[in-house]
Amino acid sequence: MHVAMNMLNKEQLQRTPLYDEHVALGAKMVPFGGWAMPVQYDSIIKEHGYTRKAAAIFDISHMGEFIIEGNCVENGLDAIVTMPLRDLPIKSCRYGCALNEQGGVMDDLIIFRLEEEKWFIVVNGATTQKDKAHFQKHLKNKTVFTDVSMKTGKIDLQGPLSLNVLSSFVADAGKLDYYTCDYFDLMGERVLISRTGYTGELGYEIYFPWDKTKDLWQALISRDDVKPAGLGARDILRIEMGYSLYGHELGEDISPLESGLDRFVSFEKDFLGKLALLKQKGQGLKRKIVGIQSETRRAPRQGQKICLESGEEVGVVTSGTFSPSLGLGIGLGFVAAQSAALGAKVFFGDQKSKNVASVVSRTFYKDGSLRHKTI
Amino acid sequence: MEIAEHLLYTKDHEWINIEGDEATIGITDYAQESLGDITFIELPNIGDEVEQFGDFVSVESVKAASDIFSPMSGEVIDVNDDLKEDPGLINRSPYDKGWIARIKLADPEEQSNLMTAEEYAKFLESVG
């Protein structure tokens, strides 16, 4: 067997406030977007299982956070992102993208409306500096932009039992509905918690002071009903839900329409990249995103070709994994727009192996606790 | 890291248990640990001819696909069908329930190209 080792050059990688905790837990650390991150603690499949059936915590401190103050129309924020902001209720969040002029995705992000004129933006870790420059370039003068990324630690608590866990720290956590946020008193800190996540399960994202994130992690991990989960499990969980990952299904040369994010794009307002998207709609998309489900446990892998029964090559796999929930290989990929309709038989693989799969809805896993009512 | 005393080993972390002119093949504890959770294995067909250090089977873990090579030449006479539904047996029991296949040996002399348990332990230390 040939084992490809991920060489971890620790000198060049940034560390989250939980780096020492991960090492102490015996995590395998890997480079991810310039950060040293835990890919697994014990078994990726077990960590996936804790999240689907109980509760798991993820260190997501590498992600970037910005605070923008001012009227979102006057300061230009509304025109930088694809989702509608003007009607966003206070203490609610929305998912969307920031685009370039060509309609390509600079990043996908979540915006929280903290106050009438105060916005909290969560962006990907690997793109934080690029996003910061993009926002600062396009925001108008009458605003205050603050990058709080290195002051803000972040722990995601995810799983059907996550509310039980959180409730023992903050009594009224159950009041948070899906995609809302609020401030809570947690271990002596006044902190922001949102009911959001990347797993398809009921879950919360806790924004905590960087220097104290370790204390929160230790308090959570000391409980019997909470286990740590790494990026390996996180990737499976998000692929099972058909969620896009920047650098895979999203990028500067991919439009949000191609990656199936139409419902996070408001054509009722003006935004950077809108003209390019309208042109694309007029001409028709050249490619589209699909879910593919293997007939066996063998997983599609990023970069593999997607072919029709005739042998015609129609696309490429962008993410793939074995799905523990389905017991089958699953993947996401782009195919030529007029090919591979839902239900179509396709093949994925390379010269060594050709594997049969079906084109399916990207929501591979449909039994998640994501939208359970807790109020 | 467990190393079974009575087996012979390759530098690619496969093991072989020779019993007369037949042998059982699997991968080592080190190999399964490096791969992580094994999710799929493409077993050889009974009757396939394999060559020493030649392509044998492919396995997939959550993280990646990897090739496993045959420690010796021969003809495949049995495969571990339990692995089709539960490839995680390799993780849980690499030297016993997670065996992969049995072959009829073509050339018993080939075992001189393999490492003893003691040699494999030293080899693992050297690869760190």
Short mmCIF file of C-alpha atoms in Angstrom, two decimals:
data_model
loop_
_atom_site.label_atom_id
_atom_site.label_comp_id
_atom_site.label_asym_id
_atom_site.label_seq_id
_atom_site.Cartn_x
_atom_site.Cartn_y
_atom_site.Cartn_z
CA MET A 1 0.00 0.00 0.00
CA HIS A 2 1.26 3.47 -0.80
CA VAL A 3 0.52 5.98 1.90
CA ALA A 4 0.54 9.61 0.87
CA MET A 5 1.51 11.63 3.89
CA ASN A 6 0.32 15.17 4.29
CA MET A 7 3.46 17.07 5.13
CA LEU A 8 2.57 19.67 7.68
CA ASN A 9 4.88 22.62 7.63
CA LYS A 10 3.82 24.04 10.94
CA GLU A 11 6.02 27.14 10.65
CA GLN A 12 3.96 28.70 7.88
CA LEU A 13 0.53 27.83 9.17
CA GLN A 14 -1.66 29.95 11.39
CA ARG A 15 -2.99 28.42 14.58
CA THR A 16 -6.44 28.78 16.06
CA PRO A 17 -6.77 29.36 19.82
CA LEU A 18 -7.55 25.63 20.12
CA TYR A 19 -4.39 24.29 18.45
CA ASP A 20 -2.93 22.90 21.68
CA GLU A 21 -6.27 21.32 22.58
CA HIS A 22 -6.36 19.44 19.26
CA VAL A 23 -2.79 18.19 19.67
CA ALA A 24 -3.53 17.08 23.24
CA LEU A 25 -6.56 15.12 21.98
CA GLY A 26 -4.31 13.32 19.47
CA ALA A 27 -5.86 14.95 16.40
CA LYS A 28 -4.28 14.57 12.99
CA MET A 29 -3.44 18.12 11.96
CA VAL A 30 -3.47 19.15 8.31
CA PRO A 31 -2.98 22.39 6.41
CA PHE A 32 -6.30 23.97 5.41
CA GLY A 33 -6.46 27.40 3.82
CA GLY A 34 -3.25 28.50 5.54
CA TRP A 35 -4.28 27.15 8.94
CA ALA A 36 -3.24 24.04 10.88
CA MET A 37 -6.57 22.30 11.43
CA PRO A 38 -7.69 18.96 12.93
CA VAL A 39 -8.91 16.61 10.18
CA GLN A 40 -9.86 13.89 12.67
CA TYR A 41 -9.46 12.98 16.34
CA ASP A 42 -10.29 9.30 16.28
CA SER A 43 -12.37 8.11 13.34
CA ILE A 44 -13.97 10.36 10.74
CA ILE A 45 -16.95 8.03 10.46
CA LYS A 46 -17.51 8.00 14.23
CA GLU A 47 -17.28 11.80 14.31
CA HIS A 48 -19.86 11.95 11.50
CA GLY A 49 -22.07 9.66 13.59
CA TYR A 50 -21.83 11.79 16.74
CA THR A 51 -22.99 14.78 14.71
CA ARG A 52 -25.89 13.00 13.03
CA LYS A 53 -27.08 11.23 16.19
CA ALA A 54 -25.93 13.26 19.21
CA ALA A 55 -23.75 16.38 19.44
CA ALA A 56 -20.27 17.29 18.23
CA ILE A 57 -18.11 20.39 18.42
CA PHE A 58 -15.95 21.76 15.63
CA ASP A 59 -13.19 24.37 15.85
CA ILE A 60 -14.08 26.89 13.15
CA SER A 61 -11.97 29.74 14.52
CA HIS A 62 -10.11 30.04 11.21
CA MET A 63 -13.10 31.66 9.57
CA GLY A 64 -13.08 35.44 9.12
CA GLU A 65 -15.50 37.90 10.74
CA PHE A 66 -16.13 41.52 9.83
CA ILE A 67 -18.36 44.14 11.41
CA ILE A 68 -19.78 46.82 9.14
CA GLU A 69 -21.73 49.77 10.48
CA GLY A 70 -24.13 52.03 8.65
CA ASN A 71 -27.16 51.95 6.42
CA CYS A 72 -26.63 49.02 4.06
CA VAL A 73 -27.83 50.94 1.01
CA GLU A 74 -25.92 54.13 1.74
CA ASN A 75 -22.69 52.39 2.63
CA GLY A 76 -22.80 50.07 -0.39
CA LEU A 77 -22.96 46.77 1.52
CA ASP A 78 -26.27 45.80 -0.09
CA ALA A 79 -24.69 46.13 -3.55
CA ILE A 80 -21.68 43.91 -2.68
CA VAL A 81 -23.69 40.80 -1.83
CA THR A 82 -26.33 38.78 -3.67
CA MET A 83 -28.85 38.25 -0.87
CA PRO A 84 -31.46 40.86 0.07
CA LEU A 85 -30.45 42.87 3.15
CA ARG A 86 -32.95 45.71 3.41
CA ASP A 87 -35.75 43.48 4.69
CA LEU A 88 -33.53 41.28 6.88
CA PRO A 89 -35.00 41.37 10.41
CA ILE A 90 -32.72 42.38 13.26
CA LYS A 91 -31.05 39.30 14.83
CA SER A 92 -31.57 37.24 11.69
CA CYS A 93 -28.98 35.92 9.24
CA ARG A 94 -28.86 35.26 5.53
CA TYR A 95 -26.58 33.22 3.30
CA GLY A 96 -25.34 34.55 -0.03
CA CYS A 97 -22.30 35.45 -2.12
CA ALA A 98 -20.04 38.35 -2.98
CA LEU A 99 -19.33 38.38 -6.72
CA ASN A 100 -16.78 39.95 -9.04
CA GLU A 101 -17.89 41.96 -12.09
CA GLN A 102 -17.84 38.83 -14.23
CA GLY A 103 -20.40 37.24 -11.91
CA GLY A 104 -17.86 34.82 -10.40
CA VAL A 105 -18.00 34.05 -6.69
CA MET A 106 -15.42 35.91 -4.58
CA ASP A 107 -16.74 34.09 -1.54
CA ASP A 108 -19.88 32.68 0.01
CA LEU A 109 -20.81 34.22 3.35
CA ILE A 110 -23.43 34.74 6.02
CA ILE A 111 -24.55 38.21 7.05
CA PHE A 112 -26.14 38.83 10.46
CA ARG A 113 -28.14 41.97 11.15
CA LEU A 114 -27.14 42.74 14.73
CA GLU A 115 -28.80 46.14 14.89
CA GLU A 116 -30.68 48.33 12.41
CA GLU A 117 -27.32 49.57 11.08
CA LYS A 118 -24.81 47.01 12.35
CA TRP A 119 -23.87 43.95 10.28
CA PHE A 120 -21.74 40.95 11.16
CA ILE A 121 -20.25 39.05 8.24
CA VAL A 122 -18.74 35.57 8.40
CA VAL A 123 -16.42 34.57 5.53
CA ASN A 124 -14.16 31.65 4.69
CA GLY A 125 -10.79 31.38 6.45
CA ALA A 126 -8.72 30.98 3.30
CA THR A 127 -10.31 34.02 1.65
CA THR A 128 -10.49 36.43 4.60
CA GLN A 129 -7.76 38.78 3.34
CA LYS A 130 -9.12 38.79 -0.22
CA ASP A 131 -12.65 39.43 1.08
CA LYS A 132 -11.46 42.23 3.31
CA ALA A 133 -9.82 44.00 0.35
CA HIS A 134 -12.94 43.41 -1.76
CA PHE A 135 -15.28 44.90 0.85
CA GLN A 136 -13.00 47.83 1.58
CA LYS A 137 -12.71 48.60 -2.13
CA HIS A 138 -16.45 48.57 -2.76
CA LEU A 139 -17.82 50.03 0.49
CA LYS A 140 -18.51 53.75 0.38
CA ASN A 141 -16.83 56.18 2.70
CA LYS A 142 -19.61 56.60 5.21
CA THR A 143 -19.09 53.35 7.03
CA VAL A 144 -16.97 51.73 9.69
CA PHE A 145 -15.39 48.43 8.65
CA THR A 146 -13.75 46.34 11.38
CA ASP A 147 -11.98 43.04 10.85
CA VAL A 148 -12.52 41.07 14.07
CA SER A 149 -11.26 37.73 12.69
CA MET A 150 -8.29 37.43 15.02
CA LYS A 151 -10.31 38.48 18.07
CA THR A 152 -13.10 36.02 17.40
CA GLY A 153 -12.85 32.33 18.16
CA LYS A 154 -15.66 30.14 16.87
CA ILE A 155 -16.99 26.78 18.01
CA ASP A 156 -19.77 25.05 16.10
CA LEU A 157 -21.98 22.85 18.26
CA GLN A 158 -23.96 20.60 15.92
CA GLY A 159 -26.28 17.65 16.23
CA PRO A 160 -29.83 16.77 17.35
CA LEU A 161 -28.77 17.02 21.02
CA SER A 162 -26.97 20.34 20.60
CA LEU A 163 -29.78 22.33 22.20
CA ASN A 164 -29.72 20.09 25.30
CA VAL A 165 -26.01 20.78 25.61
CA LEU A 166 -26.26 24.52 24.98
CA SER A 167 -29.21 24.85 27.38
CA SER A 168 -27.03 23.79 30.28
CA PHE A 169 -24.83 26.84 29.57
CA VAL A 170 -27.50 29.35 28.52
CA ALA A 171 -31.05 28.81 29.72
CA ASP A 172 -32.91 30.51 26.88
CA ALA A 173 -30.99 29.12 23.88
CA GLY A 174 -34.18 27.40 22.70
CA LYS A 175 -35.59 30.75 21.62
CA LEU A 176 -33.28 30.82 18.60
CA ASP A 177 -35.09 29.83 15.44
CA TYR A 178 -33.31 28.58 12.31
CA TYR A 179 -31.04 31.30 10.87
CA THR A 180 -31.44 33.73 13.76
CA CYS A 181 -28.89 34.98 16.29
CA ASP A 182 -28.69 36.78 19.60
CA TYR A 183 -26.38 37.73 22.44
CA PHE A 184 -26.20 35.45 25.45
CA ASP A 185 -24.31 35.37 28.76
CA LEU A 186 -22.01 32.37 28.47
CA MET A 187 -19.26 31.59 30.98
CA GLY A 188 -19.04 35.21 32.06
CA GLU A 189 -18.90 36.61 28.52
CA ARG A 190 -21.59 38.39 26.53
CA VAL A 191 -21.35 36.52 23.22
CA LEU A 192 -23.10 36.09 19.90
CA ILE A 193 -24.68 32.71 19.13
CA SER A 194 -26.44 31.88 15.87
CA ARG A 195 -28.55 28.89 14.97
CA THR A 196 -26.64 28.09 11.81
CA GLY A 197 -24.22 25.43 10.66
CA TYR A 198 -22.83 23.35 7.86
CA THR A 199 -24.00 19.87 8.79
CA GLY A 200 -27.76 19.62 8.15
CA GLU A 201 -28.41 19.12 11.85
CA LEU A 202 -29.86 21.34 14.55
CA GLY A 203 -26.87 23.37 15.62
CA TYR A 204 -25.32 26.54 16.88
CA GLU A 205 -22.28 28.63 16.06
CA ILE A 206 -20.76 30.31 19.08
CA TYR A 207 -18.57 33.40 18.59
CA PHE A 208 -16.29 33.69 21.61
CA PRO A 209 -13.36 35.93 22.58
CA TRP A 210 -10.24 34.42 20.94
CA ASP A 211 -8.22 34.22 24.17
CA LYS A 212 -11.02 32.48 26.05
CA THR A 213 -12.21 30.06 23.39
CA LYS A 214 -10.07 27.38 25.01
CA ASP A 215 -12.12 27.62 28.23
CA LEU A 216 -15.38 27.12 26.34
CA TRP A 217 -13.93 24.17 24.40
CA GLN A 218 -12.76 22.50 27.61
CA ALA A 219 -16.14 23.02 29.28
CA LEU A 220 -17.93 21.47 26.32
CA ILE A 221 -15.52 18.58 25.85
CA SER A 222 -15.68 17.63 29.54
CA ARG A 223 -19.30 16.52 29.01
CA ASP A 224 -20.07 12.90 28.14
CA ASP A 225 -22.61 13.87 25.49
CA VAL A 226 -20.25 16.02 23.39
CA LYS A 227 -17.41 14.76 21.17
CA PRO A 228 -14.93 16.73 19.06
CA ALA A 229 -15.22 16.37 15.28
CA GLY A 230 -12.71 17.42 12.65
CA LEU A 231 -12.74 18.76 9.12
CA GLY A 232 -12.98 15.22 7.71
CA ALA A 233 -16.39 14.68 9.27
CA ARG A 234 -17.42 18.25 8.45
CA ASP A 235 -16.70 17.64 4.78
CA ILE A 236 -18.80 14.45 4.67
CA LEU A 237 -21.66 16.15 6.54
CA ARG A 238 -21.76 19.07 4.12
CA ILE A 239 -21.51 16.86 1.01
CA GLU A 240 -24.40 14.73 2.31
CA MET A 241 -26.44 17.96 2.44
CA GLY A 242 -25.22 19.11 -0.99
CA TYR A 243 -23.67 22.28 0.46
CA SER A 244 -21.04 23.98 -1.68
CA LEU A 245 -17.47 24.48 -0.49
CA TYR A 246 -15.39 27.39 -1.73
CA GLY A 247 -12.57 26.10 -3.94
CA HIS A 248 -14.69 23.11 -4.99
CA GLU A 249 -18.20 24.11 -6.10
CA LEU A 250 -17.57 27.85 -5.73
CA GLY A 251 -14.83 30.05 -7.17
CA GLU A 252 -14.06 33.23 -9.06
CA ASP A 253 -14.72 31.53 -12.40
CA ILE A 254 -18.00 29.92 -11.27
CA SER A 255 -21.26 31.85 -11.10
CA PRO A 256 -23.75 31.26 -8.26
CA LEU A 257 -26.32 30.25 -10.90
CA GLU A 258 -24.04 27.49 -12.13
CA SER A 259 -23.51 26.27 -8.57
CA GLY A 260 -27.26 26.16 -7.94
CA LEU A 261 -27.45 29.08 -5.52
CA ASP A 262 -30.24 30.93 -7.40
CA ARG A 263 -32.37 31.28 -4.30
CA PHE A 264 -29.60 33.22 -2.57
CA VAL A 265 -29.43 35.77 -5.41
CA SER A 266 -31.95 38.65 -5.42
CA PHE A 267 -32.46 40.11 -8.89
CA GLU A 268 -34.79 42.69 -7.34
CA LYS A 269 -31.83 44.80 -6.28
CA ASP A 270 -28.57 45.95 -7.82
CA PHE A 271 -25.37 44.15 -6.90
CA LEU A 272 -21.87 43.76 -8.24
CA GLY A 273 -21.89 41.05 -10.91
CA LYS A 274 -25.63 41.29 -11.60
CA LEU A 275 -25.19 42.34 -15.25
CA ALA A 276 -22.96 39.35 -15.91
CA LEU A 277 -25.52 37.01 -14.29
CA LEU A 278 -28.37 38.50 -16.33
CA LYS A 279 -26.34 37.99 -19.50
CA GLN A 280 -25.67 34.41 -18.43
CA LYS A 281 -29.38 33.83 -17.83
CA GLY A 282 -30.20 35.31 -21.24
CA GLN A 283 -27.71 33.14 -23.07
CA GLY A 284 -28.39 30.05 -21.01
CA LEU A 285 -25.98 28.43 -18.58
CA LYS A 286 -23.20 26.33 -20.08
CA ARG A 287 -22.86 24.05 -17.09
CA LYS A 288 -24.83 23.09 -14.01
CA ILE A 289 -24.14 21.47 -10.69
CA VAL A 290 -25.38 17.93 -10.04
CA GLY A 291 -25.39 15.37 -7.27
CA ILE A 292 -24.21 11.90 -8.24
CA GLN A 293 -24.86 8.78 -6.22
CA SER A 294 -22.68 5.74 -6.76
CA GLU A 295 -24.23 2.29 -7.06
CA THR A 296 -21.59 1.00 -4.64
CA ARG A 297 -19.60 2.12 -1.64
CA ARG A 298 -16.91 3.41 -4.01
CA ALA A 299 -16.80 7.22 -3.85
CA PRO A 300 -16.41 9.72 -6.66
CA ARG A 301 -13.22 11.77 -6.16
CA GLN A 302 -12.47 15.38 -6.96
CA GLY A 303 -11.11 15.71 -10.51
CA GLN A 304 -12.61 12.50 -11.87
CA LYS A 305 -14.52 12.72 -15.13
CA ILE A 306 -18.28 12.28 -15.39
CA CYS A 307 -19.30 10.42 -18.57
CA LEU A 308 -22.55 9.29 -20.18
CA GLU A 309 -23.29 5.69 -21.10
CA SER A 310 -22.16 6.52 -24.65
CA GLY A 311 -18.74 7.36 -23.24
CA GLU A 312 -19.18 11.07 -23.94
CA GLU A 313 -17.43 13.13 -21.28
CA VAL A 314 -19.87 15.69 -19.88
CA GLY A 315 -18.34 16.93 -16.64
CA VAL A 316 -16.07 16.67 -13.65
CA VAL A 317 -16.40 15.74 -9.97
CA THR A 318 -15.73 18.67 -7.59
CA SER A 319 -16.26 16.87 -4.23
CA GLY A 320 -16.83 13.26 -3.33
CA THR A 321 -16.92 10.98 -0.35
CA PHE A 322 -18.29 7.78 1.05
CA SER A 323 -21.58 8.66 2.74
CA PRO A 324 -21.97 6.82 6.06
CA SER A 325 -25.67 7.83 6.15
CA LEU A 326 -26.42 6.22 2.79
CA GLY A 327 -23.76 3.51 2.80
CA LEU A 328 -22.82 4.59 -0.74
CA GLY A 329 -20.37 6.87 -2.52
CA ILE A 330 -21.73 10.34 -3.29
CA GLY A 331 -20.39 13.43 -5.00
CA LEU A 332 -20.99 16.87 -6.44
CA GLY A 333 -19.84 18.00 -9.85
CA PHE A 334 -20.43 20.19 -12.86
CA VAL A 335 -21.85 18.82 -16.12
CA ALA A 336 -22.79 20.39 -19.44
CA ALA A 337 -26.15 22.14 -18.96
CA GLN A 338 -28.14 20.11 -21.48
CA SER A 339 -26.83 16.74 -20.28
CA ALA A 340 -27.36 14.42 -17.34
CA ALA A 341 -30.91 15.17 -16.19
CA LEU A 342 -32.13 13.95 -12.78
CA GLY A 343 -32.23 10.17 -12.80
CA ALA A 344 -29.74 9.84 -15.67
CA LYS A 345 -27.18 7.03 -15.54
CA VAL A 346 -23.61 8.34 -15.55
CA PHE A 347 -20.13 7.00 -14.94
CA PHE A 348 -17.36 8.43 -12.83
CA GLY A 349 -13.78 7.37 -12.56
CA ASP A 350 -10.46 7.30 -14.33
CA GLN A 351 -8.67 4.94 -16.68
CA LYS A 352 -8.40 2.28 -14.00
CA SER A 353 -12.02 2.17 -12.93
CA LYS A 354 -15.39 3.16 -14.30
CA ASN A 355 -18.23 3.26 -11.82
CA VAL A 356 -21.96 3.53 -12.33
CA ALA A 357 -23.88 6.35 -10.64
CA SER A 358 -27.19 8.19 -10.94
CA VAL A 359 -27.79 11.90 -11.14
CA VAL A 360 -29.78 12.77 -8.00
CA SER A 361 -30.92 15.74 -5.90
CA ARG A 362 -27.96 17.31 -4.13
CA THR A 363 -29.68 16.85 -0.77
CA PHE A 364 -28.43 13.30 -0.38
CA TYR A 365 -29.35 13.13 3.30
CA LYS A 366 -32.92 14.13 4.06
CA ASP A 367 -33.45 13.17 7.72
CA GLY A 368 -31.43 15.92 9.43
CA SER A 369 -32.65 17.82 12.50
CA LEU A 370 -31.72 21.16 10.90
CA ARG A 371 -35.11 22.83 11.00
CA HIS A 372 -36.55 21.20 14.13
CA LYS A 373 -38.75 23.60 16.07
CA THR A 374 -37.25 24.44 19.43
CA ILE A 375 -39.39 27.44 20.33
CA MET B 1 1.20 -0.16 16.64
CA GLU B 2 0.61 -3.88 16.55
CA ILE B 3 2.90 -6.17 14.52
CA ALA B 4 1.98 -9.85 14.40
CA GLU B 5 5.03 -12.06 15.13
CA HIS B 6 4.33 -14.95 12.76
CA LEU B 7 3.82 -12.97 9.54
CA LEU B 8 6.07 -11.66 6.76
CA TYR B 9 5.86 -8.04 5.62
CA THR B 10 6.42 -5.74 2.63
CA LYS B 11 7.69 -2.16 2.58
CA ASP B 12 4.24 -1.19 1.34
CA HIS B 13 2.68 -2.44 4.59
CA GLU B 14 1.07 -5.66 3.41
CA TRP B 15 1.41 -8.89 5.40
CA ILE B 16 1.36 -12.53 4.28
CA ASN B 17 0.79 -15.68 6.34
CA ILE B 18 2.35 -18.67 4.55
CA GLU B 19 0.81 -22.08 5.27
CA GLY B 20 2.41 -24.68 3.01
CA ASP B 21 1.86 -23.70 -0.60
CA GLU B 22 -1.02 -21.35 0.26
CA ALA B 23 -1.02 -18.00 1.97
CA THR B 24 -3.37 -15.36 3.41
CA ILE B 25 -2.79 -11.67 2.64
CA GLY B 26 -3.82 -8.47 4.40
CA ILE B 27 -2.59 -5.01 5.33
CA THR B 28 -0.84 -4.05 8.54
CA ASP B 29 -2.08 -2.13 11.55
CA TYR B 30 0.16 0.74 10.45
CA ALA B 31 -1.50 0.71 7.01
CA GLN B 32 -5.06 0.77 8.34
CA GLU B 33 -4.16 3.50 10.82
CA SER B 34 -2.64 5.62 8.02
CA LEU B 35 -5.63 5.09 5.75
CA GLY B 36 -8.24 5.89 8.37
CA ASP B 37 -11.77 4.50 8.10
CA ILE B 38 -11.83 2.09 5.16
CA THR B 39 -15.08 2.46 3.23
CA PHE B 40 -14.65 0.34 0.11
CA ILE B 41 -12.50 -2.49 -1.19
CA GLU B 42 -12.37 -3.88 -4.69
CA LEU B 43 -11.54 -7.54 -4.13
CA PRO B 44 -9.75 -9.63 -6.76
CA ASN B 45 -11.57 -12.43 -8.58
CA ILE B 46 -10.92 -16.05 -7.69
CA GLY B 47 -8.59 -17.37 -10.36
CA ASP B 48 -6.78 -14.04 -10.90
CA GLU B 49 -3.02 -14.39 -11.29
CA VAL B 50 -1.04 -11.92 -9.21
CA GLU B 51 2.64 -11.07 -9.26
CA GLN B 52 4.88 -10.29 -6.33
CA PHE B 53 4.60 -6.54 -5.58
CA GLY B 54 2.12 -6.20 -8.45
CA ASP B 55 -1.35 -4.59 -8.31
CA PHE B 56 -3.64 -6.62 -6.10
CA VAL B 57 -6.65 -4.69 -4.80
CA SER B 58 -7.68 -1.09 -4.34
CA VAL B 59 -9.09 0.27 -1.11
CA GLU B 60 -10.76 3.54 -0.35
CA SER B 61 -10.86 5.33 2.92
CA VAL B 62 -12.82 8.45 3.72
CA LYS B 63 -9.72 10.41 2.78
CA ALA B 64 -8.35 8.72 -0.36
CA ALA B 65 -8.07 5.74 -2.65
CA SER B 66 -4.97 3.54 -2.32
CA ASP B 67 -3.53 0.52 -4.09
CA ILE B 68 -2.51 -2.62 -2.27
CA PHE B 69 0.16 -4.87 -3.77
CA SER B 70 0.52 -8.62 -3.48
CA PRO B 71 3.42 -9.70 -1.24
CA MET B 72 4.01 -12.83 -3.41
CA SER B 73 3.02 -14.28 -6.78
CA GLY B 74 0.24 -16.80 -7.16
CA GLU B 75 -3.36 -17.51 -8.01
CA VAL B 76 -6.25 -16.12 -5.98
CA ILE B 77 -8.17 -19.03 -4.39
CA ASP B 78 -10.39 -17.23 -1.87
CA VAL B 79 -11.46 -13.70 -0.95
CA ASN B 80 -12.91 -12.27 2.26
CA ASP B 81 -16.48 -11.54 1.15
CA ASP B 82 -17.31 -10.02 4.56
CA LEU B 83 -15.30 -6.97 3.51
CA LYS B 84 -17.81 -6.08 0.80
CA GLU B 85 -20.42 -5.06 3.37
CA ASP B 86 -18.06 -4.19 6.20
CA PRO B 87 -14.66 -3.01 4.95
CA GLY B 88 -14.15 -1.48 8.43
CA LEU B 89 -13.16 -5.02 9.53
CA ILE B 90 -9.71 -4.12 8.17
CA ASN B 91 -9.52 -1.22 10.64
CA ARG B 92 -10.82 -3.25 13.57
CA SER B 93 -8.93 -6.46 12.94
CA PRO B 94 -6.17 -6.00 10.35
CA TYR B 95 -4.37 -9.31 11.07
CA ASP B 96 -7.40 -11.53 11.58
CA LYS B 97 -11.00 -10.78 10.51
CA GLY B 98 -9.77 -8.12 8.08
CA TRP B 99 -7.78 -10.55 5.89
CA ILE B 100 -8.23 -9.76 2.20
CA ALA B 101 -7.52 -12.87 0.11
CA ARG B 102 -5.80 -16.25 -0.05
CA ILE B 103 -3.49 -17.25 -2.87
CA LYS B 104 -1.86 -20.46 -4.03
CA LEU B 105 1.82 -19.58 -4.09
CA ALA B 106 3.66 -19.72 -7.43
CA ASP B 107 7.17 -19.48 -6.00
CA PRO B 108 7.81 -19.98 -2.26
CA GLU B 109 11.38 -18.68 -2.76
CA GLU B 110 9.95 -15.16 -3.13
CA GLN B 111 9.57 -14.96 0.64
CA SER B 112 13.25 -14.07 0.85
CA ASN B 113 12.22 -10.63 -0.53
CA LEU B 114 10.01 -9.99 2.49
CA MET B 115 10.68 -8.75 6.02
CA THR B 116 10.23 -10.61 9.29
CA ALA B 117 8.18 -8.99 12.06
CA GLU B 118 11.39 -7.77 13.68
CA GLU B 119 12.67 -6.30 10.41
CA TYR B 120 9.32 -4.66 9.73
CA ALA B 121 9.33 -3.08 13.21
CA LYS B 122 12.76 -1.57 12.47
CA PHE B 123 11.54 -0.45 9.05
CA LEU B 124 8.58 1.35 10.65
CA GLU B 125 10.94 3.11 13.05
CA SER B 126 13.05 4.26 10.10
CA VAL B 127 10.06 5.71 8.22
CA GLY B 128 9.00 7.45 11.40
#
